[in-house]
C-alpha positions in Angstrom: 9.5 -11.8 6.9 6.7 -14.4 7.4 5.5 -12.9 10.6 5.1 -9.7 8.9 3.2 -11.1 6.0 1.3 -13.1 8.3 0.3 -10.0 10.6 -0.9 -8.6 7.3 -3.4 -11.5 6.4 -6.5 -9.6 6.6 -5.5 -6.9 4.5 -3.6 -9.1 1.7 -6.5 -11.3 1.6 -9.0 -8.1 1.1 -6.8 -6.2 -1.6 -6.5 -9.7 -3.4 -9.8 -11.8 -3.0 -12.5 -9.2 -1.8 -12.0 -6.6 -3.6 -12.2 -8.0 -7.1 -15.3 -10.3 -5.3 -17.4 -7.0 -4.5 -16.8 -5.2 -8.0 -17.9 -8.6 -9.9 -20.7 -8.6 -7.4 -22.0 -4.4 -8.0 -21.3 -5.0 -12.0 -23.4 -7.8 -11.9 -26.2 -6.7 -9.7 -25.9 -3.8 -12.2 -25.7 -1.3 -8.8 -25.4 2.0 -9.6 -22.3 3.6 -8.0 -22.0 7.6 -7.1 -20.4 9.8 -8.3 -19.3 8.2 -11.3 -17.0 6.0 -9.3 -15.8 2.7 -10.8 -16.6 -1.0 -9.3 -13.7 -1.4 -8.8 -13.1 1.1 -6.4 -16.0 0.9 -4.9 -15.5 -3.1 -4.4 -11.9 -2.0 -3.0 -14.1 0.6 -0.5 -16.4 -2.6 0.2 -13.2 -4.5 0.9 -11.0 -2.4 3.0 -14.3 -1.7 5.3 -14.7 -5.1 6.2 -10.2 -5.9 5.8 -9.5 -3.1 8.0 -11.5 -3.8 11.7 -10.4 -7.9 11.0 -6.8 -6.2 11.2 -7.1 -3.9 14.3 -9.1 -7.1 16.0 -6.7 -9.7 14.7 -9.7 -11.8 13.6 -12.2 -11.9 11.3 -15.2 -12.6 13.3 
Protein backbone atom coordinates (compact mmCIF):
# COMPACT_ATOMS: atom_id res chain seq x y z
CA UNK A 1 0.00 0.00 0.00
CA UNK A 2 3.01 2.18 0.41
CA UNK A 3 4.34 1.66 -2.95
CA UNK A 4 1.15 2.75 -4.37
CA UNK A 5 0.96 5.88 -2.24
CA UNK A 6 4.44 6.50 -3.00
CA UNK A 7 3.93 6.11 -7.01
CA UNK A 8 1.32 8.77 -6.32
CA UNK A 9 3.61 11.40 -4.71
CA UNK A 10 3.44 14.01 -7.30
CA UNK A 11 -0.17 14.04 -7.51
CA UNK A 12 -0.93 13.81 -3.51
CA UNK A 13 1.50 16.47 -3.07
CA UNK A 14 -0.23 18.78 -5.89
CA UNK A 15 -3.96 18.12 -4.74
CA UNK A 16 -2.70 18.85 -1.11
CA UNK A 17 0.17 21.65 -1.11
CA UNK A 18 -0.11 23.26 -4.63
CA UNK A 19 -3.25 23.70 -5.12
CA UNK A 20 -4.34 25.65 -2.13
CA UNK A 21 -0.59 27.46 -2.73
CA UNK A 22 -1.78 28.83 -6.28
CA UNK A 23 -5.45 29.96 -5.24
CA UNK A 24 -3.86 31.97 -2.09
CA UNK A 25 -1.35 33.23 -4.65
CA UNK A 26 -4.31 34.43 -7.69
CA UNK A 27 -6.56 35.85 -4.57
CA UNK A 28 -3.83 37.71 -3.42
CA UNK A 29 -2.37 38.99 -6.60
CA UNK A 30 -6.12 39.90 -6.95
CA UNK A 31 -5.81 38.03 -10.71
CA UNK A 32 -8.84 38.01 -12.41
CA UNK A 33 -10.00 34.50 -13.32
CA UNK A 34 -12.40 33.72 -16.63
CA UNK A 35 -15.23 32.86 -16.81
CA UNK A 36 -16.26 33.36 -13.43
CA UNK A 37 -14.19 30.48 -12.24
CA UNK A 38 -13.14 30.23 -8.63
CA UNK A 39 -9.36 30.30 -7.24
CA UNK A 40 -9.70 27.57 -6.23
CA UNK A 41 -10.17 25.77 -9.23
CA UNK A 42 -8.15 27.55 -11.08
CA UNK A 43 -5.14 27.04 -8.47
CA UNK A 44 -6.21 23.16 -8.74
CA UNK A 45 -5.80 23.75 -12.83
CA UNK A 46 -2.40 25.47 -11.94
CA UNK A 47 -1.64 22.46 -9.87
CA UNK A 48 -2.57 19.44 -11.76
CA UNK A 49 -0.57 21.15 -14.94
CA UNK A 50 2.51 21.19 -13.23
CA UNK A 51 1.43 17.51 -10.81
CA UNK A 52 0.58 15.67 -13.78
CA UNK A 53 4.00 15.65 -16.26
CA UNK A 54 6.13 15.21 -12.64
CA UNK A 55 3.86 11.91 -12.61
CA UNK A 56 4.21 10.54 -16.21
CA UNK A 57 8.22 11.56 -15.79
CA UNK A 58 8.49 10.17 -12.25
CA UNK A 59 10.34 13.43 -11.26
CA UNK A 60 9.79 16.73 -10.69
CA UNK A 61 12.49 18.40 -12.56
Amino acid sequence: MLRRLYKLGPMIFGLGFLTPLAAQLLQSADVPLPFGMSALLAGFLIAMAIAIPAQLRGRWV
